[in-house]
PDB file of C-alpha atoms in Angstrom:
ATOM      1  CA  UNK V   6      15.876   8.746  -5.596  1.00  0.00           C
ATOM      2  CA  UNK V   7      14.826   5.249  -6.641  1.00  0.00           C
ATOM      3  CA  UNK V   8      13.840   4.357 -10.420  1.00  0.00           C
ATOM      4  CA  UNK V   9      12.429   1.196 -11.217  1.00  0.00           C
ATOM      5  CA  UNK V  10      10.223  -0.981 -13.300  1.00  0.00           C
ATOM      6  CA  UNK V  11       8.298  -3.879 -11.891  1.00  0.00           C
ATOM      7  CA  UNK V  12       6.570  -6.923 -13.750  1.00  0.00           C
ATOM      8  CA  UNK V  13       4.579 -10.013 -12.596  1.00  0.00           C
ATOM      9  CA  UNK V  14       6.179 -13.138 -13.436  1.00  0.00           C
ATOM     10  CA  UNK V  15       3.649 -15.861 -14.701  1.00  0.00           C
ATOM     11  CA  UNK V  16       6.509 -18.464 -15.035  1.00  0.00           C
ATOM     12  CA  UNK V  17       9.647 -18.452 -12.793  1.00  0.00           C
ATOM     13  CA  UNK V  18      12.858 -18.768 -14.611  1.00  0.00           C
ATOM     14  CA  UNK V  19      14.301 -22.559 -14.511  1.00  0.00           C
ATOM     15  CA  UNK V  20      17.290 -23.403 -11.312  1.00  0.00           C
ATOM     16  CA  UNK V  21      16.365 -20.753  -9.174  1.00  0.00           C
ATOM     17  CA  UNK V  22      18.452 -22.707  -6.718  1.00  0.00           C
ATOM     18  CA  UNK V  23      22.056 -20.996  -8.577  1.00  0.00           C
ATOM     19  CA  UNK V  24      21.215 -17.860  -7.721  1.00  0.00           C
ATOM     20  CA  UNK V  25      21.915 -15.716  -4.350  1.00  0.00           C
ATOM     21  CA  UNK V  26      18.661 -15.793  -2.099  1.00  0.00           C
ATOM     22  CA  UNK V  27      17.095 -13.325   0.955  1.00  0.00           C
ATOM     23  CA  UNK V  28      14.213 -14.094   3.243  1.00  0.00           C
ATOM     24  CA  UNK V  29      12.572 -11.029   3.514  1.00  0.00           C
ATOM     25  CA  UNK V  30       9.409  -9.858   6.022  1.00  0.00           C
ATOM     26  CA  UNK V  31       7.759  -6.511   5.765  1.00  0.00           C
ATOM     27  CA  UNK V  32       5.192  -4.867   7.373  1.00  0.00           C
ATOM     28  CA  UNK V  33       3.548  -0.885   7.222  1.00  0.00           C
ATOM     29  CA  UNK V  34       2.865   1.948   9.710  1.00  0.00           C
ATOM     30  CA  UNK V  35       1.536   3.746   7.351  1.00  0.00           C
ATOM     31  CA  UNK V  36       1.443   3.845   2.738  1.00  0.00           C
ATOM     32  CA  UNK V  37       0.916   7.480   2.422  1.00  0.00           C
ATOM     33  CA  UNK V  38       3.683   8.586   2.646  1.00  0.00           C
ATOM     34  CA  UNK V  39       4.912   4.743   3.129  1.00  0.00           C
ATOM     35  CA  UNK V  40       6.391   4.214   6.598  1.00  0.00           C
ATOM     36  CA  UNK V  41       7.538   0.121   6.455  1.00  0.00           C
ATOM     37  CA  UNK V  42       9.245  -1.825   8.942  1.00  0.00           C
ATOM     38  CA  UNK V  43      11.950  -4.998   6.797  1.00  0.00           C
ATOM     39  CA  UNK V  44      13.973  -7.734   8.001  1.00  0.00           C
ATOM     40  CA  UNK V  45      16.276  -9.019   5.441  1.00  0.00           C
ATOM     41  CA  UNK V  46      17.924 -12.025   7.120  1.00  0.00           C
ATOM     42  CA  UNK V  47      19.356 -10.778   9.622  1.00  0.00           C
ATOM     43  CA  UNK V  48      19.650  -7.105   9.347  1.00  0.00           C
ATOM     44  CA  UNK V  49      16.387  -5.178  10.295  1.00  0.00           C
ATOM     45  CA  UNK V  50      15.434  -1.180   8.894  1.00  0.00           C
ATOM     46  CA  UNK V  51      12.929   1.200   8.433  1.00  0.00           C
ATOM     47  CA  UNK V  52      11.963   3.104   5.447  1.00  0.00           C
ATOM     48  CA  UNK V  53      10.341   6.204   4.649  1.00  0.00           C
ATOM     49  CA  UNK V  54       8.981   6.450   1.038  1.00  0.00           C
ATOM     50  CA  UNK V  55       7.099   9.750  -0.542  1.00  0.00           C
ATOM     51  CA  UNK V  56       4.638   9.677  -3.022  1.00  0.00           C
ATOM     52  CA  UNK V  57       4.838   8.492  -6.856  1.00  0.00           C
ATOM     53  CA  UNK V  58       5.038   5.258  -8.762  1.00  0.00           C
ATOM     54  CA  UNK V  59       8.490   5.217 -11.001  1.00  0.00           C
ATOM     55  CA  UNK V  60      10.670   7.860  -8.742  1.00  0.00           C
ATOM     56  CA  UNK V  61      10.438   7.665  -5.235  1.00  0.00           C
ATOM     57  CA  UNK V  62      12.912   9.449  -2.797  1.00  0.00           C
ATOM     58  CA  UNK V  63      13.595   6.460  -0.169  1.00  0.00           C
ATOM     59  CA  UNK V  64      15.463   6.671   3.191  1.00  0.00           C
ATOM     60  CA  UNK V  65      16.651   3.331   4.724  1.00  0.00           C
ATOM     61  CA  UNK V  66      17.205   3.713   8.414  1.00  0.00           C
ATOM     62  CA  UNK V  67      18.444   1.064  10.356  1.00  0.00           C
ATOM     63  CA  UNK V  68      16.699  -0.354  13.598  1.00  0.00           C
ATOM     64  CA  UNK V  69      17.916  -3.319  16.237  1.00  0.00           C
ATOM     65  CA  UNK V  70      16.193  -6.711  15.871  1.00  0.00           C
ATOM     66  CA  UNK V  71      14.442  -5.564  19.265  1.00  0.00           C
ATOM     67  CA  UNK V  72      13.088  -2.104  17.827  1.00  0.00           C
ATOM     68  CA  UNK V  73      11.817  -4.304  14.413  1.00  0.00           C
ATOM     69  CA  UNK V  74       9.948  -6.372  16.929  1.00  0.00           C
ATOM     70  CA  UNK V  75       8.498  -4.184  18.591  1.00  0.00           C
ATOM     71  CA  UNK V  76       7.785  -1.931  15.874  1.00  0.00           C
ATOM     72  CA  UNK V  77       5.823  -4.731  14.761  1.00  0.00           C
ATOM     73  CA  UNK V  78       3.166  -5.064  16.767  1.00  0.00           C
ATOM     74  CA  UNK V  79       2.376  -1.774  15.386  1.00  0.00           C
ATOM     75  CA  UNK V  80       1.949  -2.678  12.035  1.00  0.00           C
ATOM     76  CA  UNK V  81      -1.713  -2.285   9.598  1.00  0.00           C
ATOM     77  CA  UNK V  82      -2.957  -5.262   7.533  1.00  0.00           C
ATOM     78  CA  UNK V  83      -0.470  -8.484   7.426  1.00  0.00           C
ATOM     79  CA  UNK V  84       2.908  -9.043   7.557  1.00  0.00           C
ATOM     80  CA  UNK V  85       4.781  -9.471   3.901  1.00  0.00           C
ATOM     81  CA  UNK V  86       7.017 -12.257   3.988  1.00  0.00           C
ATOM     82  CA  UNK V  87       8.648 -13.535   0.413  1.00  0.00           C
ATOM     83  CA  UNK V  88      11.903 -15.227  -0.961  1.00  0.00           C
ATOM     84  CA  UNK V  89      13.889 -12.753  -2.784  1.00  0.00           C
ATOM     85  CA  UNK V  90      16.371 -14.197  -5.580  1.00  0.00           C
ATOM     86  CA  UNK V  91      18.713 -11.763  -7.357  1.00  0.00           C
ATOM     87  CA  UNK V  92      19.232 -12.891 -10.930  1.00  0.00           C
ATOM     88  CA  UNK V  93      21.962 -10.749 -13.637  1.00  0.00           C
ATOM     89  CA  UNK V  94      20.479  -9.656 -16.877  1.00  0.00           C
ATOM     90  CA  UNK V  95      21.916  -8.173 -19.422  1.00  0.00           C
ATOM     91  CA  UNK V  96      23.362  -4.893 -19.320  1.00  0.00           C
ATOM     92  CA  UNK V  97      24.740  -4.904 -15.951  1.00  0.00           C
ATOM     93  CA  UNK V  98      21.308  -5.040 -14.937  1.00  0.00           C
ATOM     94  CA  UNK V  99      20.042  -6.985 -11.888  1.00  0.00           C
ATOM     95  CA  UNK V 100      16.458  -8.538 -11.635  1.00  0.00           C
ATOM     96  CA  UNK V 101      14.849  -8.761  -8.080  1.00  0.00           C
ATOM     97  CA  UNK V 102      12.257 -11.668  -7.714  1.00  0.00           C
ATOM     98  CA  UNK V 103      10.380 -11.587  -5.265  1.00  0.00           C
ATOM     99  CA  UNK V 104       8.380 -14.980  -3.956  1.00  0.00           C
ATOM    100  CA  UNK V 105       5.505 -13.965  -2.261  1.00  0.00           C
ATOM    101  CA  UNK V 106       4.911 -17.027   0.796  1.00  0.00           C
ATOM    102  CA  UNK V 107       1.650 -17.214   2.754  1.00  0.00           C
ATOM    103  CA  UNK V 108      -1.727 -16.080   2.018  1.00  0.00           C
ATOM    104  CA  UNK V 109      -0.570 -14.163  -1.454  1.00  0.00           C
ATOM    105  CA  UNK V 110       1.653 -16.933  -2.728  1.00  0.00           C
ATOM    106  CA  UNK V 111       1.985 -17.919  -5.805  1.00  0.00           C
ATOM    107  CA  UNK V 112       2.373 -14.158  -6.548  1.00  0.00           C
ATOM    108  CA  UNK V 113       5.450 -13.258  -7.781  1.00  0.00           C
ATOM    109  CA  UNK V 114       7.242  -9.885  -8.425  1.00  0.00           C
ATOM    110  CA  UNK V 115      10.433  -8.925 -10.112  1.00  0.00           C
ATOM    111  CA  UNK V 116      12.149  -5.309  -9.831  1.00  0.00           C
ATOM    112  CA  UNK V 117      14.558  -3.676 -12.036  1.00  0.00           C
ATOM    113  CA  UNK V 118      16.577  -0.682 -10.818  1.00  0.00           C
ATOM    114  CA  UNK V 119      17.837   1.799 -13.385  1.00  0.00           C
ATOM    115  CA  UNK V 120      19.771   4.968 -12.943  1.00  0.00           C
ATOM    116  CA  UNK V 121      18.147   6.848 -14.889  1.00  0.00           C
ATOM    117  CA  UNK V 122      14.455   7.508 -16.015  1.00  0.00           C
ATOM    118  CA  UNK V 123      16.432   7.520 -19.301  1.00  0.00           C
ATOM    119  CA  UNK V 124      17.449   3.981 -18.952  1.00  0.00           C
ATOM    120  CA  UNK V 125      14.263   2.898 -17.448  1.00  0.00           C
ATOM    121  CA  UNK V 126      12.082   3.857 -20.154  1.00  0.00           C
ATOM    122  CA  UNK V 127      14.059   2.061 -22.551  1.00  0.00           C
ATOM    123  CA  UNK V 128      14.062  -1.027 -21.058  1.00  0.00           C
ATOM    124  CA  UNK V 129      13.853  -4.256 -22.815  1.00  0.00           C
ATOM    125  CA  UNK V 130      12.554  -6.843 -20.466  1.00  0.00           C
ATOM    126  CA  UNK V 131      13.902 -10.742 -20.889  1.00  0.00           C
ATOM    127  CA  UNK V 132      11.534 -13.023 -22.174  1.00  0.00           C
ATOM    128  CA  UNK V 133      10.674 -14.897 -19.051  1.00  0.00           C
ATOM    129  CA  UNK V 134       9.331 -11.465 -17.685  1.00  0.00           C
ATOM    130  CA  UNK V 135       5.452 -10.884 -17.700  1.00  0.00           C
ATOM    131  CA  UNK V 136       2.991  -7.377 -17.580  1.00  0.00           C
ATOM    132  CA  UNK V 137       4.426  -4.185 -16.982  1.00  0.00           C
ATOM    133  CA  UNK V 138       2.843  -3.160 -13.486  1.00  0.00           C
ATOM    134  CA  UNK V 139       5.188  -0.348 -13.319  1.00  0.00           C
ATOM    135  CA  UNK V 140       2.413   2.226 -12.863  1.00  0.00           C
ATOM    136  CA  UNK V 141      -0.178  -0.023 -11.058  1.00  0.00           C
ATOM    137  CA  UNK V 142      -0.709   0.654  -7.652  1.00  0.00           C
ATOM    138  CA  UNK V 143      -2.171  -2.277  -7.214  1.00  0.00           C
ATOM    139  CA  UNK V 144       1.515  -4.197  -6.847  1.00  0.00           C
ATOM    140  CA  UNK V 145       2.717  -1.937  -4.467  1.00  0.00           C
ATOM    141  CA  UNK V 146       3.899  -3.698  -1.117  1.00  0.00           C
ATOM    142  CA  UNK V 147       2.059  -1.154   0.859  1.00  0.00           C
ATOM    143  CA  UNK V 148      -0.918  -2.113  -1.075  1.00  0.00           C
ATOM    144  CA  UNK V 149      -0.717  -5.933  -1.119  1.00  0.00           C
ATOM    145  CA  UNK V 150       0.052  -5.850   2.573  1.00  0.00           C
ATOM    146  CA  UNK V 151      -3.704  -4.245   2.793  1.00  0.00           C
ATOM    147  CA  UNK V 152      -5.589  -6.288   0.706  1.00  0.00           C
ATOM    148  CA  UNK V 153      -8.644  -8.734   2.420  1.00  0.00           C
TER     149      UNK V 153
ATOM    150  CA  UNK D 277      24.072  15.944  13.423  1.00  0.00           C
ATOM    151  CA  UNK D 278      22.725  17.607  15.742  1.00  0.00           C
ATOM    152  CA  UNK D 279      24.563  18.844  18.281  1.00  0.00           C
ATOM    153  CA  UNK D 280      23.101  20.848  21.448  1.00  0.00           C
ATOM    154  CA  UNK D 281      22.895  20.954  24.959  1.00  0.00           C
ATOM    155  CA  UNK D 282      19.861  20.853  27.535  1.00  0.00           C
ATOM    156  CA  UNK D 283      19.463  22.943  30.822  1.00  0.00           C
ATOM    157  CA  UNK D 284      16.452  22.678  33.623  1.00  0.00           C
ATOM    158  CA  UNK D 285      14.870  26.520  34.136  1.00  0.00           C
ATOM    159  CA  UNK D 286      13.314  27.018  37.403  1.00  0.00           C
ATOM    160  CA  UNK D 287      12.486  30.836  36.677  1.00  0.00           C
ATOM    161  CA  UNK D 288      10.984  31.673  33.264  1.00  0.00           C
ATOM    162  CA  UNK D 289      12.202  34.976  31.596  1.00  0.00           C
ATOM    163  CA  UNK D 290       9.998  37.903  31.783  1.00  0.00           C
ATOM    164  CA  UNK D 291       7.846  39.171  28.993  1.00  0.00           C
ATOM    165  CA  UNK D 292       8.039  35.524  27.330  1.00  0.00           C
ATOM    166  CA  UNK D 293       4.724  36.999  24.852  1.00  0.00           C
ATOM    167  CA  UNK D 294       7.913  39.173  22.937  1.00  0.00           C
ATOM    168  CA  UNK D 295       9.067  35.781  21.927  1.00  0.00           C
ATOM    169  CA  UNK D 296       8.041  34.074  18.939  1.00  0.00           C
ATOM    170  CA  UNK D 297       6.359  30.729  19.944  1.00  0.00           C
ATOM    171  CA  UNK D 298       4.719  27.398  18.437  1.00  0.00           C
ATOM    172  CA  UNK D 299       2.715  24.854  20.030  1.00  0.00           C
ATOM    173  CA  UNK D 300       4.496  21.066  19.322  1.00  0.00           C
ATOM    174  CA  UNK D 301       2.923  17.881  20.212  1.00  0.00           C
ATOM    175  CA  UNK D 302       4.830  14.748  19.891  1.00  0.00           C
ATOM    176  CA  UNK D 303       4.754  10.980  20.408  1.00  0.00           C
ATOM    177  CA  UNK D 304       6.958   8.114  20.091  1.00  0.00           C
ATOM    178  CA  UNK D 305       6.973   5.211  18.018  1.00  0.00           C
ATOM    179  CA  UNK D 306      10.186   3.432  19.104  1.00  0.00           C
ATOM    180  CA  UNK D 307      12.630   4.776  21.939  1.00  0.00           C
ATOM    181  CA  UNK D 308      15.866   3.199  21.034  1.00  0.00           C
ATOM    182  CA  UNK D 309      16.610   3.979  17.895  1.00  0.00           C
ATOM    183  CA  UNK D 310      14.052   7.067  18.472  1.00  0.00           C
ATOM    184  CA  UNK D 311      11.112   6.980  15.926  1.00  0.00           C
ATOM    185  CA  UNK D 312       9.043  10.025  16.745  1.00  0.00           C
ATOM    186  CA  UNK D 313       6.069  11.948  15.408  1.00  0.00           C
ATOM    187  CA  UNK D 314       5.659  15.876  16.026  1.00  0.00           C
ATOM    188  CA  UNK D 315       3.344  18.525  14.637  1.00  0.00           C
ATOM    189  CA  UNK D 316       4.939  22.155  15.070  1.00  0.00           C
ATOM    190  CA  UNK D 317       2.143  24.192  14.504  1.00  0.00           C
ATOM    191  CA  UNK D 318       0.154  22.839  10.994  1.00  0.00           C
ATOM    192  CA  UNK D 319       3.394  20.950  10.081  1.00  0.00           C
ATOM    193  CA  UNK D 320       3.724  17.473  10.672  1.00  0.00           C
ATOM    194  CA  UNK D 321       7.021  15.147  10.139  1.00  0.00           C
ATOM    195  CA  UNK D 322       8.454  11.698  11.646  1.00  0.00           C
ATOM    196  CA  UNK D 323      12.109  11.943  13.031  1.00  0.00           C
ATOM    197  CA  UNK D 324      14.206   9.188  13.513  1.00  0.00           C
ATOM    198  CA  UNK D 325      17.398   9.724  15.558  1.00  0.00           C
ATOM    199  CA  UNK D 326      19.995   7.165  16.159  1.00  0.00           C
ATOM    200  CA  UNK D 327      21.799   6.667  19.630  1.00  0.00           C
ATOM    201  CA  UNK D 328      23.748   9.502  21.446  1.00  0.00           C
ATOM    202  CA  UNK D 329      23.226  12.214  24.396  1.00  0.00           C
ATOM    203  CA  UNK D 330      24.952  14.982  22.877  1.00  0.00           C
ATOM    204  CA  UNK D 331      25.309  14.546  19.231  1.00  0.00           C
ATOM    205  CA  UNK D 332      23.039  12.555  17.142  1.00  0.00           C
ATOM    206  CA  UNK D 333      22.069  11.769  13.217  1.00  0.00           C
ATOM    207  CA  UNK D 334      18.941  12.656  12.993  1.00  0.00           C
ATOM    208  CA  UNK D 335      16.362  12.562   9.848  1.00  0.00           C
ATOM    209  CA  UNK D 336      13.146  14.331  10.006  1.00  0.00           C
ATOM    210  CA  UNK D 337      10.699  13.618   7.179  1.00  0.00           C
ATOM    211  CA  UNK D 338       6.967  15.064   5.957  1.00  0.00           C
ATOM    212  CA  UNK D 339       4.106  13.859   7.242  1.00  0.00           C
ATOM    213  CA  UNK D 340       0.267  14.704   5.853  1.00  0.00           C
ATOM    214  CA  UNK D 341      -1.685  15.408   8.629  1.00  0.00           C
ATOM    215  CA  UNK D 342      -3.986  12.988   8.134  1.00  0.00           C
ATOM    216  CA  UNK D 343      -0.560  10.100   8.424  1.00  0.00           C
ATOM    217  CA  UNK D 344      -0.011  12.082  11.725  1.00  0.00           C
ATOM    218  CA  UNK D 345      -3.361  11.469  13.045  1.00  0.00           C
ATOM    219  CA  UNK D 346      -3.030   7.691  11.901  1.00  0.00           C
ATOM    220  CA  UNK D 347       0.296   7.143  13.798  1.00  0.00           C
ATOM    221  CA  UNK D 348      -0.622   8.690  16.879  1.00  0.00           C
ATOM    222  CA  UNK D 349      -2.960   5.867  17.367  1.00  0.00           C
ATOM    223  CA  UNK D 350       0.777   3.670  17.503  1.00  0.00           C
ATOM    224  CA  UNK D 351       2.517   6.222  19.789  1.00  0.00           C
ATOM    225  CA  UNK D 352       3.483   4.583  23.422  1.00  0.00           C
ATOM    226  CA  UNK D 353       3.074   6.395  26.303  1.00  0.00           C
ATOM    227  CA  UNK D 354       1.382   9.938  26.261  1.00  0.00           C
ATOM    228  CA  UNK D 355       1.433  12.587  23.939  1.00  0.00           C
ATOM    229  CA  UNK D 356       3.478  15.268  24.737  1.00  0.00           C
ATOM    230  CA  UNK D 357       2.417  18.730  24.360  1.00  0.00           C
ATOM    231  CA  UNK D 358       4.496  22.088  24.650  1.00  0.00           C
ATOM    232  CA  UNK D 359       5.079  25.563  23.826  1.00  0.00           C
ATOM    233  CA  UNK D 360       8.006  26.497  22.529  1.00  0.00           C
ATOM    234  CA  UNK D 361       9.632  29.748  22.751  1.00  0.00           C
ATOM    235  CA  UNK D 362      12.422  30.833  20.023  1.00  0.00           C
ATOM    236  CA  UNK D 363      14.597  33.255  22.982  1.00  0.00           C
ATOM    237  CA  UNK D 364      18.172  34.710  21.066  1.00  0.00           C
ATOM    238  CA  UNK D 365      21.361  34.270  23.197  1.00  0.00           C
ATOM    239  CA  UNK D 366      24.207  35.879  22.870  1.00  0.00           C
ATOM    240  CA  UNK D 367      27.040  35.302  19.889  1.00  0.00           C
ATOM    241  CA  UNK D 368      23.889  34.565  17.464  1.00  0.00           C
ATOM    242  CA  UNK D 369      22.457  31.804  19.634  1.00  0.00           C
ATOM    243  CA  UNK D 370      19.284  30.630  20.084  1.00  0.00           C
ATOM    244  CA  UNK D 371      17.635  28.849  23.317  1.00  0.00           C
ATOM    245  CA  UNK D 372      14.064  27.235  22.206  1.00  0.00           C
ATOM    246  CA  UNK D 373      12.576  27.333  26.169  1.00  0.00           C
ATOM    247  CA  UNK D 374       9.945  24.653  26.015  1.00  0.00           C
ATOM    248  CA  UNK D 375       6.698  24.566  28.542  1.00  0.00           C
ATOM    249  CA  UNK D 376       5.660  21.149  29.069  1.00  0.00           C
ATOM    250  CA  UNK D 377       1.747  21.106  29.340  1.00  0.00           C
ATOM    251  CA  UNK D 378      -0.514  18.293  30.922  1.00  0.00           C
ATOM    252  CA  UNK D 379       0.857  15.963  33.838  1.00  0.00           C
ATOM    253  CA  UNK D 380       4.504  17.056  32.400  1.00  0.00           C
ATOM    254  CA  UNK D 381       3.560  20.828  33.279  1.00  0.00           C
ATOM    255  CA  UNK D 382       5.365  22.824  35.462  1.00  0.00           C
ATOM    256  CA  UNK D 383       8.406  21.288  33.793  1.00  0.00           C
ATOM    257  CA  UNK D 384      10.421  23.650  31.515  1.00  0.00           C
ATOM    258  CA  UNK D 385      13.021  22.972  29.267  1.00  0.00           C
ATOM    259  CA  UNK D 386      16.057  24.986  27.728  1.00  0.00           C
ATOM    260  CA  UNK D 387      17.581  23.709  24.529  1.00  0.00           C
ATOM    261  CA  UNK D 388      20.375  25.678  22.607  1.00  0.00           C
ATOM    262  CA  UNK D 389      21.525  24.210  19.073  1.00  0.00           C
ATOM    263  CA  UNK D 390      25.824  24.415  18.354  1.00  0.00           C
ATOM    264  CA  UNK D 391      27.430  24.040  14.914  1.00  0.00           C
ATOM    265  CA  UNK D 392      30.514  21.918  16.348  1.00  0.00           C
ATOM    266  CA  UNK D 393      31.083  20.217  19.836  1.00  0.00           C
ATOM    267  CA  UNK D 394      33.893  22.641  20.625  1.00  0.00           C
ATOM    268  CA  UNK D 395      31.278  25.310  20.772  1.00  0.00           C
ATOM    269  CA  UNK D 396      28.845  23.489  22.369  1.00  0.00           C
ATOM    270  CA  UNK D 397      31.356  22.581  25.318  1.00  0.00           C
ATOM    271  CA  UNK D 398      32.442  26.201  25.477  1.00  0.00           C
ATOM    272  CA  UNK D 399      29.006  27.781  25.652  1.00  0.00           C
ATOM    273  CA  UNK D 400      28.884  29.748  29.220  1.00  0.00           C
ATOM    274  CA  UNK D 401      24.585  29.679  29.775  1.00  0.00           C
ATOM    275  CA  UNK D 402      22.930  32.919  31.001  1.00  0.00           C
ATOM    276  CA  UNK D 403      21.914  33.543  34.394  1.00  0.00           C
ATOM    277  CA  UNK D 404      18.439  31.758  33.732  1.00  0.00           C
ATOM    278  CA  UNK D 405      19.155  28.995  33.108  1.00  0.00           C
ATOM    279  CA  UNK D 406      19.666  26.237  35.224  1.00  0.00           C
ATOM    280  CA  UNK D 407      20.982  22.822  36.160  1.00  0.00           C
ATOM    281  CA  UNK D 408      22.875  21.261  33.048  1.00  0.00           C
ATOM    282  CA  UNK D 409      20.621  18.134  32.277  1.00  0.00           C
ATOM    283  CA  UNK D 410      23.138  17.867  28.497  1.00  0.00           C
ATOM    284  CA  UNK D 411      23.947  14.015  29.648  1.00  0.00           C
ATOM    285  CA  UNK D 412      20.904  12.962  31.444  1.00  0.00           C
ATOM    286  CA  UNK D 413      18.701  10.764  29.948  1.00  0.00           C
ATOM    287  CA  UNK D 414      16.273  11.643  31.989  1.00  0.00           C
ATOM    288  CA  UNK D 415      15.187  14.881  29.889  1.00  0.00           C
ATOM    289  CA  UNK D 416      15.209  13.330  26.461  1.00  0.00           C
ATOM    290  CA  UNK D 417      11.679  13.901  25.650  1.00  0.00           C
ATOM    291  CA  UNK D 418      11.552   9.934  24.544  1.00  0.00           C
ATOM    292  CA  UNK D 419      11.879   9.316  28.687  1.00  0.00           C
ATOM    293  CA  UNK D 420       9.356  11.818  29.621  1.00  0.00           C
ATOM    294  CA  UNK D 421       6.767  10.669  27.041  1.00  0.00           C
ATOM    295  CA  UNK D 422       7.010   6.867  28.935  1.00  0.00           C
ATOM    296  CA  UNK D 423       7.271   8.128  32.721  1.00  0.00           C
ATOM    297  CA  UNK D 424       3.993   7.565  34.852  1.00  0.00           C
TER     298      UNK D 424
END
């Protein structure tokens, strides 16, 4: 199960460059239930996503660089690709920020990961952090990877 | 895991309409890792197995229908199509004796599920069944879907 809050960033914080950094490319079979294809660097999986916005129950599979390629020529709508930095917060937490590149740059993204609904409804985002698009569909991966 | 072994059956049992029996249809998405989509009856699911002949992790996951009828347009090769018959075996066993259908048809299939390898490599088959096709790739369904 997977629990997390997710907020559009309208500024990005200041020396991105300090923290650790992922290239990341994704792609769907299918968004209901979501059935994505990910490279992240170097290592390549597929995920299987039910239903629901907050909790999700995710399975990460792993595939070969050659099954991810292929697998991709199989894909709906365009391929995701972004620059993922992962920056502390308080708390023990960890931000995601996601970098959206290509046709729906400047967009960017940032995740939180709780572990607990507890814990994620009583979140206090940073400052830097933007709308809660927690329960907006419209943010979803699967979605923006649809989107004319 | 699964763990199970395979055998060719050139005579079909008598009075196979005793049986219980489902109808399965199923295409792949990916070979190696397998990616596959089935519907078994009105259920639908996506399994992804890793590597292996006679023991392999497997994951099968829900599909709706209508995400089954979307990835079949993705499957390569054919669709394949088959009756399956649920036959018990002695010591609690089960053989599910699948009838290939189509171009695969009059090819038919034994299958018999173990709970450890030990059992599996001590199971004596009954007189019906046939050649011991366990280690040949040639029977995974994932070969058979792609042959012309």
């Amino acid at each position: 199960m997977e629990i997390e809050r997710k907020y559009l960033i309208p500024h990005l914080p200041d020396h991105l460059e300090q923290y650790p950094c992922r290239i990341i490319e994704q792609g769907y079979l299918n968004v209901s239930p979501v059935i994505r294809i990910r490279r992240d660097n170097d290592h390549y999986e597929l995920t299987y996503k039910s239903g629901g916005l907050m909790a999700r129950e995710e399975y990460n599979l792993p595939l070969t660089g050659q099954a991810y390629e292929h697998l991709l020529s199989k894909i709906d709508g365009r391929l995701i690709r972004k620059k993922r930095y992962m920056i502390p917060l308080a708390g023990g937490l960890t931000a995601e920020l996601d970098l959206f590149e290509g046709d729906l740059a400047p967009l960017a993204l940032a995740e939180v990961e709780f572990s607990s609904e507890e814990e994620a409804l009583s979140f206090i985002p940073p400052s830097w952090f933007g709308e809660d698009v927690t329960f907006s569909g419209a943010y979803h991966n699967s979605y923006l990877s649809q989107i004319k």
